[in-house]
mmCIF file of C-alpha atoms and ligand atoms in Angstrom:
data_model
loop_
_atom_site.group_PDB
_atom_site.id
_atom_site.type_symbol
_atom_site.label_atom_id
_atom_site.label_comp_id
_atom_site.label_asym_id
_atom_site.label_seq_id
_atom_site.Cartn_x
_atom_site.Cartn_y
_atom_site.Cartn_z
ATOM 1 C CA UNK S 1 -46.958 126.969 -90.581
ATOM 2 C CA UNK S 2 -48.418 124.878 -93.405
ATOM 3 C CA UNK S 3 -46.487 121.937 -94.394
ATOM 4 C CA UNK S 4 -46.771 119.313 -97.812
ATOM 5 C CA UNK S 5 -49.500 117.261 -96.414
ATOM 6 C CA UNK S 6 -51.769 114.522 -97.956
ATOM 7 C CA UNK S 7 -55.699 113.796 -97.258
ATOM 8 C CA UNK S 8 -56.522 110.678 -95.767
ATOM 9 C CA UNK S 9 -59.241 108.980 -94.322
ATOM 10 C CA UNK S 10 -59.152 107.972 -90.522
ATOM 11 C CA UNK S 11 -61.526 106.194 -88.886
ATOM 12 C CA UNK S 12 -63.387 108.633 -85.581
ATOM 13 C CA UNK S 13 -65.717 107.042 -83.209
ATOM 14 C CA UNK S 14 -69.516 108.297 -83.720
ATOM 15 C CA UNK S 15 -70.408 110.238 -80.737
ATOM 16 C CA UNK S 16 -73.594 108.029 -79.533
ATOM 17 C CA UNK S 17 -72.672 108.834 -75.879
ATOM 18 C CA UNK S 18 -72.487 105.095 -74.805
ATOM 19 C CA UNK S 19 -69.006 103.681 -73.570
ATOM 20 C CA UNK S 20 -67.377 101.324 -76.504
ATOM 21 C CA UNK S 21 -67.012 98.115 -75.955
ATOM 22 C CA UNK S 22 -63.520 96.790 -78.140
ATOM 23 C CA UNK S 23 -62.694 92.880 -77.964
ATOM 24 C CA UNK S 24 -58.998 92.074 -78.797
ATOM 25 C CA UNK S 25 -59.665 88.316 -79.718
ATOM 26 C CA UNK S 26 -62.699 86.577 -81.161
ATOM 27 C CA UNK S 27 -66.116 87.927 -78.949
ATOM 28 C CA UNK S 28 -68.621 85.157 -78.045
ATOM 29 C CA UNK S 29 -71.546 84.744 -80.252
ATOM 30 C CA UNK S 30 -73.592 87.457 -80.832
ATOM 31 C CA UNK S 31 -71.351 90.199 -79.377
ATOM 32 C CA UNK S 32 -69.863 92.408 -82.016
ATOM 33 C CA UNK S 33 -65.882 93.542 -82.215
ATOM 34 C CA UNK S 34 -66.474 97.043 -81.094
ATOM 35 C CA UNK S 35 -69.352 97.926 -80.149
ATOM 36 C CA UNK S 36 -69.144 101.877 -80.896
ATOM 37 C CA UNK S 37 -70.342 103.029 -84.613
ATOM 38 C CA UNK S 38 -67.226 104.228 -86.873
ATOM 39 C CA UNK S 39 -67.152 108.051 -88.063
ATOM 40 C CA UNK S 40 -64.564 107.921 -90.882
ATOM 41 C CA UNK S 41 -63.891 111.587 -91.577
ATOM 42 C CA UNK S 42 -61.509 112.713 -94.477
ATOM 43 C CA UNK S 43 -58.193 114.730 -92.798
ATOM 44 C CA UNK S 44 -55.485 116.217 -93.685
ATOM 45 C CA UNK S 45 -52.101 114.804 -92.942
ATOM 46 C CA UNK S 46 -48.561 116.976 -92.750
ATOM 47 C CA UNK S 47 -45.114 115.737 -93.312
ATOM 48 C CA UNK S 48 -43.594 115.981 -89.712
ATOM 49 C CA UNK S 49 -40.179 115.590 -91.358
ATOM 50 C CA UNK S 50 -40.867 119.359 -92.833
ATOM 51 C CA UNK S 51 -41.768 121.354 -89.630
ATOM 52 C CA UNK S 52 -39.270 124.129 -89.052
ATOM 53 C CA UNK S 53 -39.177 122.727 -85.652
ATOM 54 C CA UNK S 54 -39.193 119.169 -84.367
ATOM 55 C CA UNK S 55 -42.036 117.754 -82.617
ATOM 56 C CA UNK S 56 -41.350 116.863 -78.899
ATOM 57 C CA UNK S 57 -42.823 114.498 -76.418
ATOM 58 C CA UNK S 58 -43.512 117.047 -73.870
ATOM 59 C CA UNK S 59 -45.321 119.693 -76.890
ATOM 60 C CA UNK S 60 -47.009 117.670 -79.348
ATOM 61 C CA UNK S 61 -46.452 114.181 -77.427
ATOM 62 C CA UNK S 62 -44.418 112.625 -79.761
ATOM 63 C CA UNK S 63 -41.048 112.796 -81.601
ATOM 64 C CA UNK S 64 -39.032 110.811 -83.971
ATOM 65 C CA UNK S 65 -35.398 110.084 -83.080
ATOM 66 C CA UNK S 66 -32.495 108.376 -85.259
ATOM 67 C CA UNK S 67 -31.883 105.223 -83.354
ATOM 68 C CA UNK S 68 -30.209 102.021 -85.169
ATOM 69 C CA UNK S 69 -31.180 98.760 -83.533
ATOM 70 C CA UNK S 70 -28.703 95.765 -83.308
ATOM 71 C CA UNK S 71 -31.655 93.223 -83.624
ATOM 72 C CA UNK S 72 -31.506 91.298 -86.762
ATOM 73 C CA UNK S 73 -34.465 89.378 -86.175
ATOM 74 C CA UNK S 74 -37.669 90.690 -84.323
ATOM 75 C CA UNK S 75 -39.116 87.140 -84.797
ATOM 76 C CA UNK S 76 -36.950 85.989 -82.542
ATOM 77 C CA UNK S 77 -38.545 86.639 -79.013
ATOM 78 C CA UNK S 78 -34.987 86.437 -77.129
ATOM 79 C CA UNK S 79 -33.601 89.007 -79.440
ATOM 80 C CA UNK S 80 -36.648 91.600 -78.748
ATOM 81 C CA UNK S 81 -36.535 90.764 -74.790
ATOM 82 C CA UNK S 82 -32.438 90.601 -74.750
ATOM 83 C CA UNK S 83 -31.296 93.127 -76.848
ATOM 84 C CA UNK S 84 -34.125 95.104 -77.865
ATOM 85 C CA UNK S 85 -35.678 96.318 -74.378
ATOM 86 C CA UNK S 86 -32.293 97.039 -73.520
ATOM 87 C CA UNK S 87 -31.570 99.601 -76.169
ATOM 88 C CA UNK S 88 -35.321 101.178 -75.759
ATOM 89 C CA UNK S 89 -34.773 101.687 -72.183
ATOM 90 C CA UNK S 90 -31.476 103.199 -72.985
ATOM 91 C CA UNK S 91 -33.143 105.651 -75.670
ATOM 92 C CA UNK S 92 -35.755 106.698 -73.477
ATOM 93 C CA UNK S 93 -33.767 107.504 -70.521
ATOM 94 C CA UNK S 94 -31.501 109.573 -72.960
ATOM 95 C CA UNK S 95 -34.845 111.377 -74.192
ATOM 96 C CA UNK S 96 -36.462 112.008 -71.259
ATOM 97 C CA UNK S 97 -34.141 111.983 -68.840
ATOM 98 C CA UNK S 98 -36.029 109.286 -66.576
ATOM 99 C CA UNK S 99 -34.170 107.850 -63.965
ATOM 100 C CA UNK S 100 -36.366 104.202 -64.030
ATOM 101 C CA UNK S 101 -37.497 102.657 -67.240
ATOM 102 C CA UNK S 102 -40.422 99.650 -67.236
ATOM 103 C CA UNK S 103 -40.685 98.237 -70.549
ATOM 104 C CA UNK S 104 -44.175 95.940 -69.922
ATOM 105 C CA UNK S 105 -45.126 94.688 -73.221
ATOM 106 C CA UNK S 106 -44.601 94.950 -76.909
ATOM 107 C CA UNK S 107 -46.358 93.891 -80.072
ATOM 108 C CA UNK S 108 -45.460 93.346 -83.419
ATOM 109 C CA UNK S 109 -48.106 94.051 -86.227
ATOM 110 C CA UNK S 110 -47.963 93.301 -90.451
ATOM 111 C CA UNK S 111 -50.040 93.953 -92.968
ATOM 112 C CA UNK S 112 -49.811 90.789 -94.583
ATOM 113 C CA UNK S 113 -52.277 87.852 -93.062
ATOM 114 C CA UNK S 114 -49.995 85.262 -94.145
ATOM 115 C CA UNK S 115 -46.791 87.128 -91.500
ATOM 116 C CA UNK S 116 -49.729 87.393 -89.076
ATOM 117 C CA UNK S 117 -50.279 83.531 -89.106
ATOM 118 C CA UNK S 118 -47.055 83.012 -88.760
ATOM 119 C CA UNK S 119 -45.288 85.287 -86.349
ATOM 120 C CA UNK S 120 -48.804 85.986 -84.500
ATOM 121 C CA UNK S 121 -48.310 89.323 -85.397
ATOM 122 C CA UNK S 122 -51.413 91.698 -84.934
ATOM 123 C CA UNK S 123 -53.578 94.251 -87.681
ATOM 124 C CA UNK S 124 -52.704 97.332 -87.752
ATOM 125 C CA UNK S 125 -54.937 99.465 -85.554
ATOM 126 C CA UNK S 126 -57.064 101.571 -87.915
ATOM 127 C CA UNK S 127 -59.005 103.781 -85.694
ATOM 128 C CA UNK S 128 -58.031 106.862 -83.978
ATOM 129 C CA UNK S 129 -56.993 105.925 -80.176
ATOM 130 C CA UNK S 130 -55.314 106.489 -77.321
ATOM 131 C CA UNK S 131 -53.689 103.797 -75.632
ATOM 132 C CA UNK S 132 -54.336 104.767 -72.128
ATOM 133 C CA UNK S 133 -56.377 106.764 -70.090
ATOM 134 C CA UNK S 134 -56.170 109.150 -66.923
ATOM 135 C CA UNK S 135 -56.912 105.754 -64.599
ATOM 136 C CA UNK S 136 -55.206 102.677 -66.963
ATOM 137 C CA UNK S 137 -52.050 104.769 -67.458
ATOM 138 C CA UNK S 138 -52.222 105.171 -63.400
ATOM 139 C CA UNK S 139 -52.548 101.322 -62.888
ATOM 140 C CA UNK S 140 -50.150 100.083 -65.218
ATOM 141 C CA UNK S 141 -47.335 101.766 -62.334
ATOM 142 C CA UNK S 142 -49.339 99.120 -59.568
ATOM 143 C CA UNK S 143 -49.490 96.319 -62.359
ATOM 144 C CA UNK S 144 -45.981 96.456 -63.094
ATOM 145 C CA UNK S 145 -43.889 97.251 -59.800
ATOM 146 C CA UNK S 146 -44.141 95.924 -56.734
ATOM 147 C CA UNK S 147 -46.557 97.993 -54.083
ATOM 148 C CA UNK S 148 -43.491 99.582 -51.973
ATOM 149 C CA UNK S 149 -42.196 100.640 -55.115
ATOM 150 C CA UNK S 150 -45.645 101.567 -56.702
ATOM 151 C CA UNK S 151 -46.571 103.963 -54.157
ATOM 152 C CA UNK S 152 -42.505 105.267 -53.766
ATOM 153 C CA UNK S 153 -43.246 106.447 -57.724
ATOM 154 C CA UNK S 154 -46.842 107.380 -57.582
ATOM 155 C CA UNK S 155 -45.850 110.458 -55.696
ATOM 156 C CA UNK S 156 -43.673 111.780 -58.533
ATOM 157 C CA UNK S 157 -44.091 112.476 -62.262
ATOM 158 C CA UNK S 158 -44.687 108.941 -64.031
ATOM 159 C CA UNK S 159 -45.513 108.433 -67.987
ATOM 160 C CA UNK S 160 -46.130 106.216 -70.568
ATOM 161 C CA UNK S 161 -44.208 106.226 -73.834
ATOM 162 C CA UNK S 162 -45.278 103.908 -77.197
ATOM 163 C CA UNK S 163 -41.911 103.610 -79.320
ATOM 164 C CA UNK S 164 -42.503 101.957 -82.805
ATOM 165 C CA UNK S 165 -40.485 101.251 -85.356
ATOM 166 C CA UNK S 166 -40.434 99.416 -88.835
ATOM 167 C CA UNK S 167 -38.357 96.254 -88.679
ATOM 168 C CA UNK S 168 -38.427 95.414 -92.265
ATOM 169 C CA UNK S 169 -36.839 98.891 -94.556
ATOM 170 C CA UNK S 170 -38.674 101.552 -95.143
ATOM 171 C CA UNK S 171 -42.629 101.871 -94.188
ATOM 172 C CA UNK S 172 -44.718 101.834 -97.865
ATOM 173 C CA UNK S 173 -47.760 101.151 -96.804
ATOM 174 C CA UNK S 174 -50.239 101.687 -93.852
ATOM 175 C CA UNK S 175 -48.234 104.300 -91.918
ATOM 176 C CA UNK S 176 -48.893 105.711 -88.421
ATOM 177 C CA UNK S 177 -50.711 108.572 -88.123
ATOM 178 C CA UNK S 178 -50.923 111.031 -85.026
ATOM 179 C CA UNK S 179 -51.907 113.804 -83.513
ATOM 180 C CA UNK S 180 -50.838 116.923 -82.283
ATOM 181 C CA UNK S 181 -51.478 116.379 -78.124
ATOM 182 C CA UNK S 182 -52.810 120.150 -77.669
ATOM 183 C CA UNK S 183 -55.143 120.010 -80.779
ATOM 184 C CA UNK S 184 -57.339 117.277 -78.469
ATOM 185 C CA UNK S 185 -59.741 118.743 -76.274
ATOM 186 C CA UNK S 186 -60.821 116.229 -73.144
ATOM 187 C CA UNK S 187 -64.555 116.432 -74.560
ATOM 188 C CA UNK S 188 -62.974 114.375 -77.920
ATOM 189 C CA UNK S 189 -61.465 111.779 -75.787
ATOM 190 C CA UNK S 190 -63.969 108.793 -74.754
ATOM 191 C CA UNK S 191 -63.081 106.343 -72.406
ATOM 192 C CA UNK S 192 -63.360 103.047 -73.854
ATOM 193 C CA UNK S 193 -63.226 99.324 -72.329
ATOM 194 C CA UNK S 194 -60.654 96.949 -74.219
ATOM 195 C CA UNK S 195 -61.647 93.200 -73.458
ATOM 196 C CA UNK S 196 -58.604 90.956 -73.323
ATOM 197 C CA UNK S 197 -59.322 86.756 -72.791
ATOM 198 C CA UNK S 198 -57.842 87.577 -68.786
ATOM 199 C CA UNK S 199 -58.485 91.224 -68.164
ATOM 200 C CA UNK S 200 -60.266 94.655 -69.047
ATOM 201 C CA UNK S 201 -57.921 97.567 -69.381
ATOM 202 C CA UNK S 202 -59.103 100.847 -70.868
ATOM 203 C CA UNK S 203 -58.191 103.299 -73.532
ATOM 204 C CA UNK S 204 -59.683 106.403 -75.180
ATOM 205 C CA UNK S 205 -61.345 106.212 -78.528
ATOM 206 C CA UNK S 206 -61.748 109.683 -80.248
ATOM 207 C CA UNK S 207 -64.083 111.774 -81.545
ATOM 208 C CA UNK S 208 -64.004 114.017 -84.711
ATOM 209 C CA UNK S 209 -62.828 117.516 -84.521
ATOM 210 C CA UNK S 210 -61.439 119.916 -86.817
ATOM 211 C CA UNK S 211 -59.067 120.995 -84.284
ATOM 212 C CA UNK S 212 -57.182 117.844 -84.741
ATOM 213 C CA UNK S 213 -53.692 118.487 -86.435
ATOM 214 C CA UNK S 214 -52.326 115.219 -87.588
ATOM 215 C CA UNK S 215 -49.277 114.216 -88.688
ATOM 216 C CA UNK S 216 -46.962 111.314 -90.088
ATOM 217 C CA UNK S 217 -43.184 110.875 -91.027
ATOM 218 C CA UNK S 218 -43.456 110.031 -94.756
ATOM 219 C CA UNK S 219 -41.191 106.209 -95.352
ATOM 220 C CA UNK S 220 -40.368 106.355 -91.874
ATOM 221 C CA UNK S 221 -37.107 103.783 -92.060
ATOM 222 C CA UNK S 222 -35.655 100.506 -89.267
ATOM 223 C CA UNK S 223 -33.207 103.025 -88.257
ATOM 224 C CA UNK S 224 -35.846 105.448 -86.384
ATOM 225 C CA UNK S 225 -38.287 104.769 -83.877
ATOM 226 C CA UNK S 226 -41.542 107.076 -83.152
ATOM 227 C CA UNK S 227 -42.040 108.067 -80.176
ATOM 228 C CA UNK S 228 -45.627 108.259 -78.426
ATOM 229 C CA UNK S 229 -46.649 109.553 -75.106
ATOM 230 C CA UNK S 230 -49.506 107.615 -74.366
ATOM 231 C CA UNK S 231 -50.228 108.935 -70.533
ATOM 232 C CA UNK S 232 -48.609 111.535 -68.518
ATOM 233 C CA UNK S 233 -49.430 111.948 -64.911
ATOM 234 C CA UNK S 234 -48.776 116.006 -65.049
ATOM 235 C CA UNK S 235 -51.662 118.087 -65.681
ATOM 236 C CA UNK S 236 -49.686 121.457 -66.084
ATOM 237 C CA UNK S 237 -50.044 121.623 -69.862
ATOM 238 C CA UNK S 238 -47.743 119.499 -70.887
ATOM 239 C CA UNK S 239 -48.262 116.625 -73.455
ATOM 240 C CA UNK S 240 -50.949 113.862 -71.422
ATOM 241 C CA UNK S 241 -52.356 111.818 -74.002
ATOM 242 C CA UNK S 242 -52.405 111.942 -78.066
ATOM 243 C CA UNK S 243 -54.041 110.230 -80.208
ATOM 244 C CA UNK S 244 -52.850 107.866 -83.488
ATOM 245 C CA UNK S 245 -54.113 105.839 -86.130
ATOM 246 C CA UNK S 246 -53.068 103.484 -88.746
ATOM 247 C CA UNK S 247 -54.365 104.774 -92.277
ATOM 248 C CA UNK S 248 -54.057 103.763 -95.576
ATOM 249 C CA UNK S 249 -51.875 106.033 -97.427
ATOM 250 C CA UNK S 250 -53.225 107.034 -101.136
ATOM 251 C CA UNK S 251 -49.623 108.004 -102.383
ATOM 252 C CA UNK S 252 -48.490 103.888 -101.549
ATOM 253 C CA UNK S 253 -47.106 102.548 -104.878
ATOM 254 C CA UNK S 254 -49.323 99.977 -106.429
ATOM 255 C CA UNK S 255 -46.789 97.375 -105.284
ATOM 256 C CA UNK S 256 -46.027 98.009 -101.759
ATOM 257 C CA UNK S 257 -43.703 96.152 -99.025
ATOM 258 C CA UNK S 258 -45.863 95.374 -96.561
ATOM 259 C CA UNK S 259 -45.768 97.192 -93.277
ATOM 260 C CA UNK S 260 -44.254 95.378 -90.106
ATOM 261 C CA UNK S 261 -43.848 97.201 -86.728
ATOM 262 C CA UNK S 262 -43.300 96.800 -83.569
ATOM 263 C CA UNK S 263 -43.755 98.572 -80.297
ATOM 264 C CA UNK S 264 -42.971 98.885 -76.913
ATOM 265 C CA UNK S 265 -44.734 100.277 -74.071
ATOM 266 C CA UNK S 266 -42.840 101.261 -71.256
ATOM 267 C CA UNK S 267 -43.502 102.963 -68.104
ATOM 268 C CA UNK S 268 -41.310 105.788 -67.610
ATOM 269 C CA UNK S 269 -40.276 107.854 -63.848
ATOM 270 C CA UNK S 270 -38.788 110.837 -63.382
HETATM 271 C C1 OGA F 301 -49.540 101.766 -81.031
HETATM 272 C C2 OGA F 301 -50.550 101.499 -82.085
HETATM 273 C C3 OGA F 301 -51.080 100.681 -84.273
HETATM 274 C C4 OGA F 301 -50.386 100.329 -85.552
HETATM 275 O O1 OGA F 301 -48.331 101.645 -81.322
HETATM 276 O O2 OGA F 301 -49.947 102.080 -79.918
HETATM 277 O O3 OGA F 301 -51.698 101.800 -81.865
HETATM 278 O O4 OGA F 301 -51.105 100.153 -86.540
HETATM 279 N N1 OGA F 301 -50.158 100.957 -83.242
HETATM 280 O O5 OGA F 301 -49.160 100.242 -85.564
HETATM 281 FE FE1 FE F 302 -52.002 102.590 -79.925
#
């Protein structure tokens, strides 16, 4: 089914066949950012909002739900930790029907340096990824509970889910881009290290193919969150990994709202 779509530029990783290097903070002298060469390939981009039917997490491996949020303020850390993590483990036990939700982290991003500065807010990410991979998504379960536990929910069906959201009206510029899970083939999926200042996890960068059937929900507003799997411990068919990207959009009006997002990354068990 063809839906309105746009063409937009997305940045690949060039297949070199070395293993990327990707520093999240400053590198020391002489060591580069990333260390993998760009590929940025031009793609087209569908409205999700028009497919006859609704992406899912389990088909595509993601989905986009109504879901107001009592936060006012997603400066305020107490807010996000209180009342925010509380109503994303709510919504993803109601979507997935999980019986034990982890939230482990979450990070808010602008497009303005100046809200960066200030609210140590991150760049949007523009280069096609995945956030984990068959052995981080694994580990997160043994960084997160504690080993009785660990093992306990090893043995079952375990995920990861991204859930983002604008906090400040509509999204106008820089939007979230991603990509139909069974339009990735493993081959286009290249594990990559990502250097934090205390640890090294490891995600997937990906490679250009014209499989890839990406997607975005046009002005996606604060009162719906995106929904990502990132890892999925099944290996039946079902949704594992996608793959999304920050792009810049060439329909934004010349005076755009900047974008500010969160997510949250939570572990989630069935
Ligand atoms: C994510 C992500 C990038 C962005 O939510 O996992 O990669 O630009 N976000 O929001
Ligand atoms: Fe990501």
């Amino acid at each position: 089914m063809t839906v309105p779509a746009i063409e937009a530029h997305v940045n690949y990783l060039a297949a070199t066949g070395e293993r990327p290097v990707s520093y999240t903070f400053e590198p020391p002298p002489g060591i580069p950012p990333f260390s993998g060469r760009r590929d940025a390939r031009a793609v087209r981009i569908g409205d999700a909002r028009s497919l006859a039917e609704h992406p899912t997490l389990d088909r595509e491996g993601f989905a986009r739900v109504d879901h107001a949020t009592a936060v006012r303020d997603f400066d305020d850390d107490a807010q996000v930790r209180g009342t925010y993590y509380a109503e994303v483990e709510a919504l993803l036990r109601r979507e997935t029907g999980a019986v034990r939700v982890v939230i482990f982290d979450h990070t808010l991003r602008s497009t303005s340096p100046e809200r960066r500065a200030e609210k140590q807010a991150r760049e949007p990410v523009r280069s096609v990824h995945n956030d984990y991979t068959a052995i981080s998504g694994r580990r997160r379960v043994t960084d997160h509970l504690d080993p009785v536990e660990a093992a306990e929910r090893l043995c079952r069906r375990h995920a990861v889910i991204n859930v983002w959201r604008s906090i400040r009206g509509e999204i106008e510029e820089v939007p979230l881009a991603v990509c139909d899970a069974r339009s990735i083939a493993p081959a286009d999926l290249v594990p990559t290290d990502l250097v934090y200042p205390d640890r090294v996890g490891e995600v997937y960068s990906v490679r250009y193919s014209p499989e890839h059937r990406w997607f975005y929900y046009p002005r996606l507003r604060s009162d719906e969150a995106l929904l990502i799997k990132t890892y999925d411990s099944l290996e039946d068919g079902t949704a594992r990994f996608s793959a999304h990207t920050a792009f810049d959009d060439p329909t934004t009006p010349a005076v755009a709202a900047p974008r500010e997002s969160i997510e949250v990354r939570a572990l989630v068990f069935f």
